PDB file of C-alpha atoms in Angstrom:
ATOM      1  CA  MET A 551     -52.027  47.576-109.639  1.00  0.00           C
ATOM      2  CA  LYS A 552     -55.793  45.484-109.318  1.00  0.00           C
ATOM      3  CA  LYS A 553     -53.638  42.622-108.421  1.00  0.00           C
ATOM      4  CA  ARG A 554     -51.330  44.034-105.768  1.00  0.00           C
ATOM      5  CA  LEU A 555     -54.077  45.925-104.085  1.00  0.00           C
ATOM      6  CA  PRO A 556     -55.153  42.308-102.336  1.00  0.00           C
ATOM      7  CA  LEU A 557     -51.334  41.426-101.234  1.00  0.00           C
ATOM      8  CA  LEU A 558     -51.305  44.641 -99.906  1.00  0.00           C
ATOM      9  CA  PHE A 559     -54.415  44.761 -98.020  1.00  0.00           C
ATOM     10  CA  VAL A 560     -53.483  41.452 -96.403  1.00  0.00           C
ATOM     11  CA  PHE A 561     -50.005  43.161 -95.344  1.00  0.00           C
ATOM     12  CA  ILE A 562     -51.510  46.226 -93.927  1.00  0.00           C
ATOM     13  CA  PHE A 563     -53.713  44.154 -91.944  1.00  0.00           C
ATOM     14  CA  GLY A 564     -51.695  41.680 -90.338  1.00  0.00           C
ATOM     15  CA  PHE A 565     -49.401  44.229 -89.607  1.00  0.00           C
ATOM     16  CA  VAL A 566     -51.940  46.258 -87.677  1.00  0.00           C
ATOM     17  CA  PHE A 567     -53.483  43.089 -85.752  1.00  0.00           C
ATOM     18  CA  SER A 568     -49.809  41.363 -85.083  1.00  0.00           C
ATOM     19  CA  MET A 569     -49.110  45.043 -83.232  1.00  0.00           C
ATOM     20  CA  PRO A 570     -50.311  44.258 -80.003  1.00  0.00           C
ATOM     21  CA  ALA A 571     -48.150  40.783 -79.891  1.00  0.00           C
ATOM     22  CA  LEU A 572     -45.190  43.023 -81.197  1.00  0.00           C
ATOM     23  CA  ALA A 573     -45.675  45.326 -78.012  1.00  0.00           C
ATOM     24  CA  ARG A 574     -45.762  42.619 -75.989  1.00  0.00           C
ATOM     25  CA  ALA A 575     -42.880  41.574 -77.476  1.00  0.00           C
ATOM     26  CA  ALA A 576     -41.311  44.787 -75.769  1.00  0.00           C
ATOM     27  CA  LYS A 577     -41.935  45.111 -72.869  1.00  0.00           C
ATOM     28  CA  VAL A 578     -40.224  41.494 -72.112  1.00  0.00           C
ATOM     29  CA  THR A 579     -37.474  41.852 -69.504  1.00  0.00           C
ATOM     30  CA  PRO A 580     -34.792  40.145 -68.811  1.00  0.00           C
ATOM     31  CA  ALA A 581     -33.363  40.074 -64.843  1.00  0.00           C
ATOM     32  CA  SER A 582     -30.067  41.677 -65.993  1.00  0.00           C
ATOM     33  CA  ALA A 583     -32.206  45.153 -66.879  1.00  0.00           C
ATOM     34  CA  ILE A 584     -33.749  44.239 -63.136  1.00  0.00           C
ATOM     35  CA  THR A 585     -32.717  46.165 -60.451  1.00  0.00           C
ATOM     36  CA  ILE A 586     -33.461  44.641 -56.423  1.00  0.00           C
ATOM     37  CA  ALA A 587     -32.661  46.207 -53.326  1.00  0.00           C
ATOM     38  CA  VAL A 588     -31.855  43.993 -50.387  1.00  0.00           C
ATOM     39  CA  ASP A 589     -32.061  45.008 -46.930  1.00  0.00           C
ATOM     40  CA  ILE A 590     -30.559  42.575 -44.454  1.00  0.00           C
ATOM     41  CA  GLY A 591     -32.743  43.922 -41.182  1.00  0.00           C
ATOM     42  CA  HIS A 592     -31.186  44.569 -37.822  1.00  0.00           C
ATOM     43  CA  ASN A 593     -27.060  43.864 -38.026  1.00  0.00           C
ATOM     44  CA  ALA A 594     -26.291  48.126 -36.725  1.00  0.00           C
ATOM     45  CA  ALA A 595     -26.373  50.264 -34.206  1.00  0.00           C
ATOM     46  CA  TYR A 596     -29.051  50.681 -32.071  1.00  0.00           C
ATOM     47  CA  ASP A 597     -31.116  48.754 -34.430  1.00  0.00           C
ATOM     48  CA  SER A 598     -30.398  44.936 -33.175  1.00  0.00           C
ATOM     49  CA  GLY A 599     -33.220  41.871 -33.645  1.00  0.00           C
ATOM     50  CA  LYS A 600     -34.487  39.377 -31.736  1.00  0.00           C
ATOM     51  CA  VAL A 601     -32.723  36.644 -29.583  1.00  0.00           C
ATOM     52  CA  GLY A 602     -34.119  33.482 -30.104  1.00  0.00           C
ATOM     53  CA  VAL A 603     -34.265  29.328 -29.516  1.00  0.00           C
ATOM     54  CA  LYS A 604     -30.390  28.527 -27.878  1.00  0.00           C
ATOM     55  CA  GLY A 605     -29.211  31.567 -28.280  1.00  0.00           C
ATOM     56  CA  ILE A 606     -30.438  32.384 -32.196  1.00  0.00           C
ATOM     57  CA  THR A 607     -30.001  35.331 -33.547  1.00  0.00           C
ATOM     58  CA  GLU A 608     -32.526  37.783 -35.547  1.00  0.00           C
ATOM     59  CA  ASP A 609     -29.338  39.060 -36.598  1.00  0.00           C
ATOM     60  CA  TRP A 610     -27.573  36.165 -37.904  1.00  0.00           C
ATOM     61  CA  CYS A 611     -30.326  34.724 -39.497  1.00  0.00           C
ATOM     62  CA  THR A 612     -31.292  37.803 -41.628  1.00  0.00           C
ATOM     63  CA  LYS A 613     -27.372  38.602 -42.498  1.00  0.00           C
ATOM     64  CA  THR A 614     -26.730  35.087 -43.305  1.00  0.00           C
ATOM     65  CA  VAL A 615     -29.823  34.541 -45.529  1.00  0.00           C
ATOM     66  CA  GLY A 616     -29.969  37.577 -46.837  1.00  0.00           C
ATOM     67  CA  ASN A 617     -25.889  37.767 -47.607  1.00  0.00           C
ATOM     68  CA  LEU A 618     -27.111  34.141 -49.388  1.00  0.00           C
ATOM     69  CA  VAL A 619     -30.135  35.686 -51.364  1.00  0.00           C
ATOM     70  CA  LYS A 620     -27.298  38.211 -52.708  1.00  0.00           C
ATOM     71  CA  ALA A 621     -25.591  35.939 -54.733  1.00  0.00           C
ATOM     72  CA  LYS A 622     -28.362  33.601 -55.548  1.00  0.00           C
ATOM     73  CA  LEU A 623     -30.012  36.926 -57.124  1.00  0.00           C
ATOM     74  CA  LYS A 624     -26.719  37.925 -59.000  1.00  0.00           C
ATOM     75  CA  ALA A 625     -26.436  34.869 -59.654  1.00  0.00           C
ATOM     76  CA  LEU A 626     -29.626  35.021 -61.360  1.00  0.00           C
ATOM     77  CA  GLY A 627     -28.839  37.681 -63.315  1.00  0.00           C
ATOM     78  CA  TYR A 628     -30.504  40.219 -61.612  1.00  0.00           C
ATOM     79  CA  GLN A 629     -28.258  43.644 -60.088  1.00  0.00           C
ATOM     80  CA  VAL A 630     -28.370  43.518 -56.631  1.00  0.00           C
ATOM     81  CA  VAL A 631     -27.819  46.904 -54.511  1.00  0.00           C
ATOM     82  CA  ASP A 632     -27.060  46.620 -50.843  1.00  0.00           C
ATOM     83  CA  CYS A 633     -29.263  48.481 -48.294  1.00  0.00           C
ATOM     84  CA  SER A 634     -26.533  48.086 -45.409  1.00  0.00           C
ATOM     85  CA  PRO A 635     -26.708  51.151 -42.916  1.00  0.00           C
ATOM     86  CA  VAL A 636     -23.173  53.362 -42.299  1.00  0.00           C
ATOM     87  CA  ASN A 637     -22.681  53.545 -38.427  1.00  0.00           C
ATOM     88  CA  PRO A 638     -26.494  54.770 -38.259  1.00  0.00           C
ATOM     89  CA  THR A 639     -27.015  57.007 -34.743  1.00  0.00           C
ATOM     90  CA  SER A 640     -30.128  55.679 -34.002  1.00  0.00           C
ATOM     91  CA  GLU A 641     -32.739  52.945 -35.187  1.00  0.00           C
ATOM     92  CA  ARG A 642     -34.440  55.766 -37.093  1.00  0.00           C
ATOM     93  CA  ASN A 643     -31.391  56.772 -38.150  1.00  0.00           C
ATOM     94  CA  SER A 644     -30.236  52.956 -39.394  1.00  0.00           C
ATOM     95  CA  LEU A 645     -34.535  52.549 -41.264  1.00  0.00           C
ATOM     96  CA  GLN A 646     -33.233  56.172 -43.210  1.00  0.00           C
ATOM     97  CA  GLN A 647     -29.998  55.322 -44.603  1.00  0.00           C
ATOM     98  CA  ARG A 648     -31.106  51.590 -45.647  1.00  0.00           C
ATOM     99  CA  THR A 649     -34.510  53.413 -47.298  1.00  0.00           C
ATOM    100  CA  ASN A 650     -32.490  56.127 -48.848  1.00  0.00           C
ATOM    101  CA  LYS A 651     -30.217  53.897 -50.395  1.00  0.00           C
ATOM    102  CA  ALA A 652     -32.551  51.631 -52.172  1.00  0.00           C
ATOM    103  CA  ASN A 653     -34.541  54.775 -53.424  1.00  0.00           C
ATOM    104  CA  ALA A 654     -31.013  56.198 -54.583  1.00  0.00           C
ATOM    105  CA  SER A 655     -30.292  53.372 -56.406  1.00  0.00           C
ATOM    106  CA  GLY A 656     -33.119  53.860 -58.580  1.00  0.00           C
ATOM    107  CA  ALA A 657     -33.643  50.262 -57.771  1.00  0.00           C
ATOM    108  CA  ASP A 658     -37.270  48.488 -58.887  1.00  0.00           C
ATOM    109  CA  TYR A 659     -37.651  46.288 -55.900  1.00  0.00           C
ATOM    110  CA  LEU A 660     -37.006  46.361 -52.816  1.00  0.00           C
ATOM    111  CA  ILE A 661     -36.358  43.280 -51.040  1.00  0.00           C
ATOM    112  CA  SER A 662     -36.469  43.407 -46.548  1.00  0.00           C
ATOM    113  CA  ILE A 663     -35.190  40.380 -44.661  1.00  0.00           C
ATOM    114  CA  HIS A 664     -36.185  40.106 -41.327  1.00  0.00           C
ATOM    115  CA  PHE A 665     -37.516  36.993 -39.318  1.00  0.00           C
ATOM    116  CA  ASN A 666     -40.168  37.421 -36.353  1.00  0.00           C
ATOM    117  CA  ALA A 667     -40.502  37.412 -32.105  1.00  0.00           C
ATOM    118  CA  SER A 668     -43.275  36.753 -30.936  1.00  0.00           C
ATOM    119  CA  LYS A 669     -43.523  38.142 -26.917  1.00  0.00           C
ATOM    120  CA  TYR A 670     -44.723  35.005 -24.851  1.00  0.00           C
ATOM    121  CA  GLY A 671     -42.366  32.245 -27.426  1.00  0.00           C
ATOM    122  CA  SER A 672     -45.406  31.191 -29.154  1.00  0.00           C
ATOM    123  CA  GLY A 673     -45.552  32.298 -32.836  1.00  0.00           C
ATOM    124  CA  TYR A 674     -44.456  30.378 -35.901  1.00  0.00           C
ATOM    125  CA  GLY A 675     -44.255  30.246 -38.943  1.00  0.00           C
ATOM    126  CA  THR A 676     -44.539  33.118 -42.014  1.00  0.00           C
ATOM    127  CA  GLU A 677     -45.366  35.907 -43.389  1.00  0.00           C
ATOM    128  CA  VAL A 678     -44.452  38.661 -45.525  1.00  0.00           C
ATOM    129  CA  TYR A 679     -45.796  42.481 -45.256  1.00  0.00           C
ATOM    130  CA  TYR A 680     -46.129  44.660 -48.447  1.00  0.00           C
ATOM    131  CA  ALA A 681     -47.609  47.840 -48.814  1.00  0.00           C
ATOM    132  CA  GLY A 682     -48.900  47.914 -52.906  1.00  0.00           C
ATOM    133  CA  ASP A 683     -50.041  46.185 -55.656  1.00  0.00           C
ATOM    134  CA  SER A 684     -47.079  45.617 -57.347  1.00  0.00           C
ATOM    135  CA  GLY A 685     -45.781  44.345 -53.649  1.00  0.00           C
ATOM    136  CA  LYS A 686     -48.350  42.100 -52.929  1.00  0.00           C
ATOM    137  CA  LYS A 687     -47.979  39.914 -55.598  1.00  0.00           C
ATOM    138  CA  LEU A 688     -44.284  40.275 -55.337  1.00  0.00           C
ATOM    139  CA  ALA A 689     -45.725  39.445 -51.445  1.00  0.00           C
ATOM    140  CA  SER A 690     -47.130  35.819 -52.447  1.00  0.00           C
ATOM    141  CA  SER A 691     -45.474  35.067 -54.314  1.00  0.00           C
ATOM    142  CA  VAL A 692     -41.524  34.863 -52.162  1.00  0.00           C
ATOM    143  CA  GLN A 693     -45.036  33.565 -48.819  1.00  0.00           C
ATOM    144  CA  SER A 694     -45.833  30.427 -51.249  1.00  0.00           C
ATOM    145  CA  GLN A 695     -42.240  29.569 -51.872  1.00  0.00           C
ATOM    146  CA  ILE A 696     -41.541  29.323 -47.618  1.00  0.00           C
ATOM    147  CA  THR A 697     -44.722  27.854 -46.406  1.00  0.00           C
ATOM    148  CA  ALA A 698     -43.921  24.671 -49.071  1.00  0.00           C
ATOM    149  CA  LEU A 699     -40.931  24.441 -47.141  1.00  0.00           C
ATOM    150  CA  GLY A 700     -42.844  23.156 -44.467  1.00  0.00           C
ATOM    151  CA  TYR A 701     -43.897  26.030 -42.185  1.00  0.00           C
ATOM    152  CA  ALA A 702     -46.613  27.823 -41.272  1.00  0.00           C
ATOM    153  CA  ASP A 703     -48.520  29.850 -43.254  1.00  0.00           C
ATOM    154  CA  ARG A 704     -49.402  33.206 -41.326  1.00  0.00           C
ATOM    155  CA  GLY A 705     -49.895  34.974 -45.154  1.00  0.00           C
ATOM    156  CA  ILE A 706     -49.809  38.393 -46.667  1.00  0.00           C
ATOM    157  CA  LYS A 707     -50.662  41.463 -45.138  1.00  0.00           C
ATOM    158  CA  TYR A 708     -50.635  44.716 -45.447  1.00  0.00           C
ATOM    159  CA  LYS A 709     -48.398  47.063 -43.987  1.00  0.00           C
ATOM    160  CA  ASP A 710     -47.742  50.413 -44.764  1.00  0.00           C
ATOM    161  CA  THR A 711     -46.395  52.334 -41.361  1.00  0.00           C
ATOM    162  CA  TYR A 712     -43.614  50.342 -41.807  1.00  0.00           C
ATOM    163  CA  TYR A 713     -40.723  52.640 -42.360  1.00  0.00           C
ATOM    164  CA  LEU A 714     -39.339  50.840 -45.273  1.00  0.00           C
ATOM    165  CA  LEU A 715     -42.447  50.612 -47.104  1.00  0.00           C
ATOM    166  CA  ARG A 716     -44.270  53.360 -46.757  1.00  0.00           C
ATOM    167  CA  ASN A 717     -41.198  55.715 -47.215  1.00  0.00           C
ATOM    168  CA  SER A 718     -39.389  54.009 -50.323  1.00  0.00           C
ATOM    169  CA  VAL A 719     -40.567  54.407 -53.951  1.00  0.00           C
ATOM    170  CA  MET A 720     -40.853  51.727 -55.696  1.00  0.00           C
ATOM    171  CA  PRO A 721     -42.366  48.093 -55.137  1.00  0.00           C
ATOM    172  CA  ALA A 722     -41.496  46.739 -51.496  1.00  0.00           C
ATOM    173  CA  ILE A 723     -41.694  43.739 -48.818  1.00  0.00           C
ATOM    174  CA  LEU A 724     -40.717  42.792 -45.637  1.00  0.00           C
ATOM    175  CA  ILE A 725     -40.375  39.373 -45.060  1.00  0.00           C
ATOM    176  CA  GLU A 726     -40.345  37.979 -42.002  1.00  0.00           C
ATOM    177  CA  CYS A 727     -39.176  34.549 -42.742  1.00  0.00           C
ATOM    178  CA  ALA A 728     -39.530  31.978 -38.943  1.00  0.00           C
ATOM    179  CA  PHE A 729     -39.760  33.103 -35.629  1.00  0.00           C
ATOM    180  CA  VAL A 730     -36.441  32.432 -34.480  1.00  0.00           C
ATOM    181  CA  ASP A 731     -38.240  31.831 -30.745  1.00  0.00           C
ATOM    182  CA  SER A 732     -40.207  28.889 -32.248  1.00  0.00           C
ATOM    183  CA  ALA A 733     -38.763  26.136 -31.411  1.00  0.00           C
ATOM    184  CA  SER A 734     -40.605  23.769 -34.147  1.00  0.00           C
ATOM    185  CA  ASP A 735     -39.063  26.749 -37.029  1.00  0.00           C
ATOM    186  CA  MET A 736     -36.071  27.484 -36.341  1.00  0.00           C
ATOM    187  CA  LYS A 737     -36.076  22.834 -36.073  1.00  0.00           C
ATOM    188  CA  ARG A 738     -36.775  23.491 -39.872  1.00  0.00           C
ATOM    189  CA  PHE A 739     -34.770  26.498 -40.861  1.00  0.00           C
ATOM    190  CA  ASN A 740     -32.010  25.776 -43.400  1.00  0.00           C
ATOM    191  CA  ALA A 741     -30.699  28.979 -45.165  1.00  0.00           C
ATOM    192  CA  GLU A 742     -29.999  27.884 -47.771  1.00  0.00           C
ATOM    193  CA  SER A 743     -33.102  26.678 -48.281  1.00  0.00           C
ATOM    194  CA  MET A 744     -34.711  29.398 -47.513  1.00  0.00           C
ATOM    195  CA  ALA A 745     -32.958  31.469 -49.176  1.00  0.00           C
ATOM    196  CA  SER A 746     -33.176  29.339 -52.506  1.00  0.00           C
ATOM    197  CA  ALA A 747     -37.330  29.842 -51.141  1.00  0.00           C
ATOM    198  CA  ILE A 748     -37.424  33.425 -51.234  1.00  0.00           C
ATOM    199  CA  CYS A 749     -35.064  33.875 -55.241  1.00  0.00           C
ATOM    200  CA  ARG A 750     -37.533  30.944 -56.244  1.00  0.00           C
ATOM    201  CA  GLY A 751     -41.001  33.460 -55.126  1.00  0.00           C
ATOM    202  CA  ILE A 752     -38.759  36.446 -56.571  1.00  0.00           C
ATOM    203  CA  ASN A 753     -38.188  35.468 -59.784  1.00  0.00           C
ATOM    204  CA  SER A 754     -41.135  33.615 -60.355  1.00  0.00           C
ATOM    205  CA  GLN A 755     -43.277  37.075 -60.049  1.00  0.00           C
ATOM    206  CA  LEU A 756     -40.333  38.818 -62.346  1.00  0.00           C
ATOM    207  CA  ASN A 757     -38.995  36.600 -64.829  1.00  0.00           C
ATOM    208  CA  PRO A 758     -41.508  33.836 -64.981  1.00  0.00           C
ATOM    209  CA  SER A 759     -41.151  32.125 -67.703  1.00  0.00           C
ATOM    210  CA  SER A 760     -37.610  31.311 -65.615  1.00  0.00           C
ATOM    211  CA  ASP A 761     -39.858  27.675 -63.960  1.00  0.00           C
ATOM    212  CA  LYS A 762     -40.873  26.958 -67.127  1.00  0.00           C
ATOM    213  CA  PRO A 763     -40.066  23.792 -69.237  1.00  0.00           C
ATOM    214  CA  VAL A 764     -38.768  23.823 -72.983  1.00  0.00           C
ATOM    215  CA  LEU A 765     -41.577  22.343 -74.585  1.00  0.00           C
ATOM    216  CA  ARG A 766     -41.025  20.490 -78.087  1.00  0.00           C
ATOM    217  CA  ARG A 767     -42.626  17.854 -81.187  1.00  0.00           C
ATOM    218  CA  GLY A 768     -42.905  14.447 -78.648  1.00  0.00           C
ATOM    219  CA  SER A 769     -42.273  16.657 -75.397  1.00  0.00           C
ATOM    220  CA  THR A 770     -43.932  14.171 -72.803  1.00  0.00           C
ATOM    221  CA  ASP A 771     -45.091  16.543 -69.515  1.00  0.00           C
ATOM    222  CA  HIS A 772     -48.829  16.707 -70.848  1.00  0.00           C
ATOM    223  CA  SER A 773     -50.109  19.029 -68.464  1.00  0.00           C
ATOM    224  CA  ALA A 774     -46.857  21.217 -69.594  1.00  0.00           C
ATOM    225  CA  VAL A 775     -47.876  21.037 -72.687  1.00  0.00           C
ATOM    226  CA  SER A 776     -51.852  21.950 -71.591  1.00  0.00           C
ATOM    227  CA  TYR A 777     -51.042  25.095 -70.721  1.00  0.00           C
ATOM    228  CA  LEU A 778     -48.700  26.092 -73.486  1.00  0.00           C
ATOM    229  CA  GLN A 779     -51.830  25.054 -75.424  1.00  0.00           C
ATOM    230  CA  SER A 780     -54.372  27.105 -73.066  1.00  0.00           C
ATOM    231  CA  LEU A 781     -52.117  29.972 -73.534  1.00  0.00           C
ATOM    232  CA  LEU A 782     -51.494  29.808 -77.850  1.00  0.00           C
ATOM    233  CA  GLY A 783     -55.481  28.955 -78.279  1.00  0.00           C
ATOM    234  CA  VAL A 784     -55.687  25.550 -79.536  1.00  0.00           C
ATOM    235  CA  ASP A 785     -57.581  22.737 -78.101  1.00  0.00           C
ATOM    236  CA  SER A 786     -55.953  21.484 -74.589  1.00  0.00           C
ATOM    237  CA  ASP A 787     -55.153  17.576 -75.000  1.00  0.00           C
ATOM    238  CA  GLY A 788     -51.599  17.615 -73.087  1.00  0.00           C
ATOM    239  CA  ILE A 789     -49.778  16.110 -77.186  1.00  0.00           C
ATOM    240  CA  PHE A 790     -47.261  18.080 -79.145  1.00  0.00           C
ATOM    241  CA  GLY A 791     -47.761  17.155 -81.747  1.00  0.00           C
ATOM    242  CA  PRO A 792     -47.715  19.026 -85.251  1.00  0.00           C
ATOM    243  CA  ARG A 793     -50.332  20.936 -84.046  1.00  0.00           C
ATOM    244  CA  THR A 794     -48.925  22.734 -81.157  1.00  0.00           C
ATOM    245  CA  GLU A 795     -45.837  22.759 -83.298  1.00  0.00           C
ATOM    246  CA  ASN A 796     -47.401  24.562 -85.942  1.00  0.00           C
ATOM    247  CA  ALA A 797     -49.728  26.849 -83.505  1.00  0.00           C
ATOM    248  CA  VAL A 798     -45.734  27.121 -81.446  1.00  0.00           C
ATOM    249  CA  ILE A 799     -43.776  28.810 -85.389  1.00  0.00           C
ATOM    250  CA  ASN A 800     -47.017  31.125 -85.720  1.00  0.00           C
ATOM    251  CA  PHE A 801     -46.801  32.408 -82.789  1.00  0.00           C
ATOM    252  CA  GLN A 802     -43.254  33.231 -83.354  1.00  0.00           C
ATOM    253  CA  LYS A 803     -43.136  34.934 -86.258  1.00  0.00           C
ATOM    254  CA  ARG A 804     -46.596  36.808 -84.680  1.00  0.00           C
ATOM    255  CA  LEU A 805     -43.522  38.317 -82.264  1.00  0.00           C
ATOM    256  CA  GLY A 806     -40.750  38.439 -84.289  1.00  0.00           C
ATOM    257  CA  ILE A 807     -39.060  36.176 -82.776  1.00  0.00           C
ATOM    258  CA  MET A 808     -37.086  32.850 -83.388  1.00  0.00           C
ATOM    259  CA  VAL A 809     -38.996  30.038 -84.711  1.00  0.00           C
ATOM    260  CA  ASP A 810     -37.971  26.792 -84.292  1.00  0.00           C
ATOM    261  CA  GLY A 811     -41.504  25.616 -83.280  1.00  0.00           C
ATOM    262  CA  VAL A 812     -39.749  25.179 -79.405  1.00  0.00           C
ATOM    263  CA  ALA A 813     -41.246  26.528 -76.453  1.00  0.00           C
ATOM    264  CA  GLY A 814     -37.783  28.235 -74.761  1.00  0.00           C
ATOM    265  CA  GLN A 815     -37.427  30.293 -72.209  1.00  0.00           C
ATOM    266  CA  GLN A 816     -38.049  32.982 -74.653  1.00  0.00           C
ATOM    267  CA  THR A 817     -41.679  31.941 -76.326  1.00  0.00           C
ATOM    268  CA  TRP A 818     -42.457  31.009 -72.853  1.00  0.00           C
ATOM    269  CA  ARG A 819     -41.858  34.573 -71.399  1.00  0.00           C
ATOM    270  CA  ASN A 820     -43.599  35.782 -74.435  1.00  0.00           C
ATOM    271  CA  LEU A 821     -46.653  34.190 -73.966  1.00  0.00           C
ATOM    272  CA  LEU A 822     -47.256  35.254 -70.487  1.00  0.00           C
ATOM    273  CA  LYS A 823     -46.987  38.752 -70.486  1.00  0.00           C
TER     274      LYS A 823
END
């Protein structure tokens, strides 16, 4: 009995101290388990958008980008809910229908897509509104992806007076993609690239492992390897050799995920939790 006690102690000790890591692994949420409600702004009776340069309309821009966003999110594995109103009787009723659809669906997030316009046609750039901490993180992620396309960064802004943001029960953001009355914004505007940027922002926030490279022994992406090493708690030299491989293996064993010494998407997800 005395000979077995140390082994039993080691087992209990290891199990107790691995529980936080196991708990972290249990929190991983795949895209297929996340529902995103998408509101395509305006495009309804009593609720039409602005008209911009060369007759381009906010309705057309939001509908084109919004439909692409829905398709791209589905392709990434997310569950998508369309919040379009049906025969609204007023602008307020249009907003109520959109919000009620999102709330009734049990969606985890609400994304409302709009385009901006200024009183004298002098505005330009991108801004994203939010009304809570979770929405703030998502707003920042989407904003950074859109401004990377070259649009001026007008920042993310807290706004609890917008109907959708105030009355939704889930984290919500309202994206003002660009100004329809700005010649420079509309010259730069491409619906496909705008939708892709929005989806990258959403996906990088909700599924942060998706944009990380698969790393294994001999990988030459030194900056990615250094980042991986910092997460694993080993010296960051940017070289994926035996030391880093063993650290990955030990991490995978602790979390009970596939043990192969390769930093793939499952390993990244757990490291970034």
